[in-house]
Amino acid sequence: MQAVQVQNLSHQYKGAENPLIQNLNLSVSEGQSFGLFGPNGAGKTTLMSLITGVLKPQSGSVKLLGLDIKNHKKEVRHQFGYVPQSLSFYDELSPVQNLEYFGAMMGLSRKQIKDRGEMLLNVLGLEKVGTKPVKEFSGGMKRRVNLAIGVLHQPRILFLDEPTVGVDVQTRHAIIQYLKELNANGTTLFYTSHHLSEAQELCNEIALIDNGKILAKDSLQVMLKNHEEDTLENLFLKLTGKQYRD
Amino acid sequence: MKKLLASIVKDFRLLLRDKVGLILMFAMPILLVLVITSLQNNTFKIVNDHQVPLVFFNQDGEDVSLELEKALRQVGMFDLIVDSKASNASDISNTMSERDALVGLYLPKGFSQRITQNAEQLTSQAMSDLGVGFGDLQLSERGITDLDVYYSPVLQESYRMAVEGALKSSLQVVQSRKMLNLIYQTLNESEMPEEVEQDLLHNEIVLNTQTVTNDGSGKIPNATQHNVPAWTIFAMFFMVTSLGSSLVREKLNGSFIRLKTMPGGYLAGIFSKQLVYLAVALVQVVVIFSIGAWVFPHIGLPALELPSDLLALFMVSVVSGLCAISYALCLGVYSNTEEQTNGFGAVSIVILAALGGILVPSFAMPDSFRVFTAISPLHWCLEAYYELFLASGKLTDLWPTLWPILAITLFLQTLAFVGLKRKNLI
């Protein structure tokens, strides 16, 4: 079954001269750990926003687990989790209070929130600071809270927009390990990052995106072989160019 | 329902952590209502209880000036300090400064003589018109009767007017007495008896003041009845700093975006915020009104008398609270930063309060400004409260003021909804 199926998707921001995403097609099978890589402004976050329903496309369709997101909003929203790039929670509240709130918004029972919340705080190393206001946390701890909220309801698909941006090596390692574990347990990962090394570590399928178009999509090994490159970085520069992207 | 409850709990937790917001919503208005009511109450007291220190510079020392001194004492408004030494503006200024006087009245030498001349002249004219001679009295030129009054710069215009009124009244008494005596002498060829003089001079018409109220109680409103409802409305609208900022923070930190990917979350989020802040508005009403009713009497201020129709009071409070929330919501949606919502929010509330008659009564505004009164939601909220607190109105009397509040609320809610849609937040 296709976890994500995007057909002829186009989106143009108000005031922009050209569409950022144009007639984009993409599919990700269930159980995959899919990585979307591209330079700044390539359209990674926009594509993820369109797939998760945060943005409405001008044309095209998005299906998650076979359900059109426009016609099955409610059912679809129970099936996926979203970990935005920005730290999207309440700084003034503790991790436990944030999990209580967002868990209830996902329709979880108190018991489910408590049990899952405790487990997540343990796994992500936040059990000792569960009741402290998040604003007192380091950047890495905040990233882990951001992730915990996104996976609280055990989604079948997890969208992660640069979940390791601005964290230290230890936190990045912990997050990657946890994501691997989730994927091993059947969660489909749809992941964007600037860290190309994470592709090798985490993804069994990757896509390179630039100017709103998918330039290549395959497993890392096949992609490198097809383009006769030895590293993803070289392939990345070959396909997207070496000029600055501001 | 479960989502709404979770949202309410979250918003209460956020509110309790917003210490500055709580201070602005509770401590500041309480302080304002205390200070403004005390000041306004003292305005009456200055005139009625506390006498205005007045230095009576009497260079004349003759009968009319002494009568004027007596008349001024009888007015009761002045704490009279008599000085006969100061003879020029510099002396007067120094004496007033030394004595902490707010007013100085300078009677030059010959003041009594000039008043007498003036009275003789006027009496002569009146008697001639009546065809009665002026007897053996020697007529002289009409005297000049302008007097120099000195004011301390701290005395405001309104007090000056009151002081001038009292001075003119006292001078009138002295002049009238002089004229009456002359007329009496002319007609009866004898001095006017004391009792006749008293009867003629003090036969004043008494003004019976009546306050127009819906229940006919005729209660006279005091500074508390005016100020407590007014500053409660100000407090409600000042929640823009807390609610507006809270919305901006949620927009900026991406919570709205995350909620957008969750089933039905954002609607519960917006609705719960309004419920929580409506509760805040009602707590503000209860706290400030309670202070007015039970604390004010202990600090020498008149107690707040609650209206008899408590259901109407609740209705007005709810509608006013909703209007204040809608304003804050609208501002929060359209502001891009917390600084914008706090800065614009605070200034706009002060302007709307001024236009709405909270800082200055609406009737005292220039006509050009009065046109804008109707656009201030605070004006309609104040009118509704005044209908209850000052005119003893009932719920049925309130509709003319409640409709505009509801219309403004609906307009602001629609504007906020459009903003949320346009910004892709819902």
Short mmCIF file of N, CA and C in Angstrom, two decimals, chain B residues 142-215:
data_model
loop_
_atom_site.label_atom_id
_atom_site.label_comp_id
_atom_site.label_asym_id
_atom_site.label_seq_id
_atom_site.Cartn_x
_atom_site.Cartn_y
_atom_site.Cartn_z
N ARG B 142 -19.11 107.78 39.75
CA ARG B 142 -19.18 106.32 39.95
C ARG B 142 -17.78 105.73 40.07
N GLY B 143 -17.56 104.88 41.11
CA GLY B 143 -16.23 104.34 41.36
C GLY B 143 -15.88 103.17 40.44
N ILE B 144 -14.57 102.99 40.27
CA ILE B 144 -14.12 101.83 39.46
C ILE B 144 -14.03 100.64 40.42
N THR B 145 -14.55 99.56 40.02
CA THR B 145 -14.65 98.44 40.97
C THR B 145 -13.93 97.18 40.51
N ASP B 146 -12.90 97.30 39.70
CA ASP B 146 -12.17 96.08 39.33
C ASP B 146 -11.16 95.73 40.43
N LEU B 147 -11.05 94.42 40.67
CA LEU B 147 -10.16 93.94 41.74
C LEU B 147 -9.14 92.96 41.16
N ASP B 148 -7.97 92.93 41.77
CA ASP B 148 -6.96 91.97 41.30
C ASP B 148 -7.05 90.68 42.12
N VAL B 149 -7.19 89.56 41.38
CA VAL B 149 -7.22 88.24 42.03
C VAL B 149 -6.00 87.47 41.56
N TYR B 150 -5.27 86.90 42.49
CA TYR B 150 -4.04 86.16 42.16
C TYR B 150 -4.29 84.67 42.40
N TYR B 151 -3.83 83.87 41.45
CA TYR B 151 -4.01 82.42 41.57
C TYR B 151 -2.67 81.69 41.58
N SER B 152 -2.60 80.66 42.37
CA SER B 152 -1.43 79.77 42.31
C SER B 152 -1.55 78.98 41.00
N PRO B 153 -0.43 78.74 40.31
CA PRO B 153 -0.52 78.01 39.03
C PRO B 153 -1.04 76.58 39.18
N VAL B 154 -1.01 76.03 40.41
CA VAL B 154 -1.49 74.65 40.57
C VAL B 154 -3.01 74.55 40.53
N LEU B 155 -3.67 75.71 40.69
CA LEU B 155 -5.14 75.68 40.73
C LEU B 155 -5.69 75.52 39.31
N GLN B 156 -6.44 74.45 39.11
CA GLN B 156 -6.94 74.18 37.76
C GLN B 156 -8.10 75.10 37.39
N GLU B 157 -8.36 75.13 36.09
CA GLU B 157 -9.37 76.03 35.54
C GLU B 157 -10.73 75.87 36.22
N SER B 158 -11.11 74.60 36.43
CA SER B 158 -12.44 74.37 37.02
C SER B 158 -12.53 74.96 38.43
N TYR B 159 -11.43 74.84 39.20
CA TYR B 159 -11.43 75.41 40.56
C TYR B 159 -11.44 76.95 40.49
N ARG B 160 -10.73 77.49 39.51
CA ARG B 160 -10.71 78.95 39.36
C ARG B 160 -12.12 79.47 39.13
N MET B 161 -12.84 78.74 38.28
CA MET B 161 -14.22 79.16 37.99
C MET B 161 -15.04 79.16 39.27
N ALA B 162 -14.86 78.10 40.07
CA ALA B 162 -15.62 78.00 41.32
C ALA B 162 -15.23 79.14 42.27
N VAL B 163 -13.93 79.42 42.35
CA VAL B 163 -13.44 80.49 43.24
C VAL B 163 -13.99 81.85 42.78
N GLU B 164 -13.92 82.09 41.47
CA GLU B 164 -14.41 83.36 40.94
C GLU B 164 -15.89 83.53 41.21
N GLY B 165 -16.62 82.42 41.06
CA GLY B 165 -18.07 82.47 41.35
C GLY B 165 -18.32 82.89 42.79
N ALA B 166 -17.56 82.29 43.71
CA ALA B 166 -17.74 82.60 45.14
C ALA B 166 -17.35 84.04 45.44
N LEU B 167 -16.26 84.51 44.81
CA LEU B 167 -15.82 85.89 45.05
C LEU B 167 -16.87 86.88 44.53
N LYS B 168 -17.37 86.62 43.32
CA LYS B 168 -18.37 87.52 42.73
C LYS B 168 -19.63 87.55 43.59
N SER B 169 -20.00 86.38 44.09
CA SER B 169 -21.19 86.28 44.93
C SER B 169 -21.02 87.13 46.21
N SER B 170 -19.82 87.03 46.83
CA SER B 170 -19.56 87.80 48.05
C SER B 170 -19.56 89.29 47.77
N LEU B 171 -18.95 89.68 46.64
CA LEU B 171 -18.93 91.11 46.28
C LEU B 171 -20.35 91.60 46.02
N GLN B 172 -21.14 90.75 45.40
CA GLN B 172 -22.53 91.12 45.10
C GLN B 172 -23.30 91.39 46.39
N VAL B 173 -23.06 90.54 47.39
CA VAL B 173 -23.74 90.71 48.69
C VAL B 173 -23.38 92.06 49.29
N VAL B 174 -22.08 92.38 49.26
CA VAL B 174 -21.61 93.63 49.85
C VAL B 174 -22.21 94.83 49.12
N GLN B 175 -22.18 94.76 47.78
CA GLN B 175 -22.71 95.86 46.97
C GLN B 175 -24.22 96.00 47.18
N SER B 176 -24.89 94.89 47.18
CA SER B 176 -26.36 94.93 47.34
C SER B 176 -26.73 95.54 48.69
N ARG B 177 -25.98 95.14 49.73
CA ARG B 177 -26.26 95.67 51.08
C ARG B 177 -26.13 97.19 51.08
N LYS B 178 -25.07 97.64 50.44
CA LYS B 178 -24.81 99.08 50.39
C LYS B 178 -25.97 99.80 49.69
N MET B 179 -26.38 99.23 48.55
CA MET B 179 -27.44 99.87 47.77
C MET B 179 -28.76 99.84 48.51
N LEU B 180 -29.05 98.69 49.13
CA LEU B 180 -30.31 98.57 49.87
C LEU B 180 -30.37 99.60 51.01
N ASN B 181 -29.24 99.75 51.69
CA ASN B 181 -29.18 100.71 52.78
C ASN B 181 -29.45 102.13 52.29
N LEU B 182 -28.87 102.45 51.14
CA LEU B 182 -29.06 103.79 50.58
C LEU B 182 -30.51 104.02 50.18
N ILE B 183 -31.08 103.03 49.54
CA ILE B 183 -32.48 103.16 49.12
C ILE B 183 -33.39 103.31 50.34
N TYR B 184 -33.09 102.48 51.35
CA TYR B 184 -33.89 102.51 52.57
C TYR B 184 -33.79 103.88 53.25
N GLN B 185 -32.56 104.37 53.28
CA GLN B 185 -32.33 105.68 53.90
C GLN B 185 -33.11 106.77 53.16
N THR B 186 -33.10 106.68 51.83
CA THR B 186 -33.76 107.69 51.02
C THR B 186 -35.26 107.67 51.24
N LEU B 187 -35.79 106.45 51.30
CA LEU B 187 -37.24 106.32 51.42
C LEU B 187 -37.72 106.54 52.84
N ASN B 188 -36.96 106.10 53.82
CA ASN B 188 -37.44 106.16 55.20
C ASN B 188 -36.70 107.18 56.06
N GLU B 189 -35.69 107.75 55.50
CA GLU B 189 -34.86 108.73 56.21
C GLU B 189 -34.36 108.20 57.55
N SER B 190 -34.07 106.93 57.55
CA SER B 190 -33.45 106.30 58.74
C SER B 190 -32.64 105.09 58.30
N GLU B 191 -31.80 104.60 59.21
CA GLU B 191 -30.97 103.41 58.91
C GLU B 191 -31.86 102.18 58.78
N MET B 192 -31.47 101.26 57.90
CA MET B 192 -32.26 100.04 57.73
C MET B 192 -32.03 99.11 58.94
N PRO B 193 -33.13 98.62 59.55
CA PRO B 193 -32.95 97.71 60.70
C PRO B 193 -32.25 96.41 60.26
N GLU B 194 -31.51 95.86 61.20
CA GLU B 194 -30.71 94.65 60.92
C GLU B 194 -31.58 93.51 60.37
N GLU B 195 -32.75 93.30 61.02
CA GLU B 195 -33.58 92.16 60.61
C GLU B 195 -34.13 92.33 59.19
N VAL B 196 -34.43 93.57 58.83
CA VAL B 196 -34.92 93.83 57.47
C VAL B 196 -33.81 93.54 56.46
N GLU B 197 -32.62 94.00 56.83
CA GLU B 197 -31.47 93.77 55.95
C GLU B 197 -31.23 92.27 55.74
N GLN B 198 -31.32 91.53 56.82
CA GLN B 198 -31.14 90.08 56.73
C GLN B 198 -32.18 89.45 55.83
N ASP B 199 -33.45 89.90 56.06
CA ASP B 199 -34.54 89.33 55.25
C ASP B 199 -34.34 89.61 53.77
N LEU B 200 -33.92 90.82 53.47
CA LEU B 200 -33.77 91.22 52.06
C LEU B 200 -32.57 90.54 51.40
N LEU B 201 -31.51 90.45 52.15
CA LEU B 201 -30.28 89.92 51.55
C LEU B 201 -30.23 88.39 51.48
N HIS B 202 -30.85 87.77 52.43
CA HIS B 202 -30.72 86.30 52.50
C HIS B 202 -31.99 85.56 52.13
N ASN B 203 -32.84 86.23 51.38
CA ASN B 203 -34.06 85.57 50.95
C ASN B 203 -33.80 84.85 49.62
N GLU B 204 -32.90 83.86 49.67
CA GLU B 204 -32.50 83.19 48.43
C GLU B 204 -33.48 82.09 48.03
N ILE B 205 -33.53 81.87 46.74
CA ILE B 205 -34.35 80.76 46.26
C ILE B 205 -33.53 79.49 46.40
N VAL B 206 -34.10 78.49 47.06
CA VAL B 206 -33.38 77.23 47.26
C VAL B 206 -33.56 76.34 46.02
N LEU B 207 -32.44 75.79 45.51
CA LEU B 207 -32.52 74.89 44.35
C LEU B 207 -32.62 73.46 44.85
N ASN B 208 -33.71 72.80 44.51
CA ASN B 208 -33.88 71.39 44.87
C ASN B 208 -33.37 70.54 43.71
N THR B 209 -32.23 69.86 43.90
CA THR B 209 -31.69 69.06 42.79
C THR B 209 -32.32 67.68 42.79
N GLN B 210 -32.67 67.21 41.62
CA GLN B 210 -33.27 65.88 41.44
C GLN B 210 -32.47 65.12 40.39
N THR B 211 -32.13 63.85 40.67
CA THR B 211 -31.45 63.03 39.66
C THR B 211 -32.50 62.19 38.95
N VAL B 212 -32.48 62.23 37.62
CA VAL B 212 -33.49 61.49 36.86
C VAL B 212 -33.05 60.03 36.76
N THR B 213 -33.82 59.12 37.33
CA THR B 213 -33.52 57.69 37.24
C THR B 213 -34.76 56.95 36.75
N ASN B 214 -34.53 55.76 36.22
CA ASN B 214 -35.65 55.00 35.67
C ASN B 214 -36.63 54.55 36.75
N ASP B 215 -36.09 54.25 37.95
CA ASP B 215 -36.98 53.77 39.02
C ASP B 215 -37.49 54.90 39.90
#
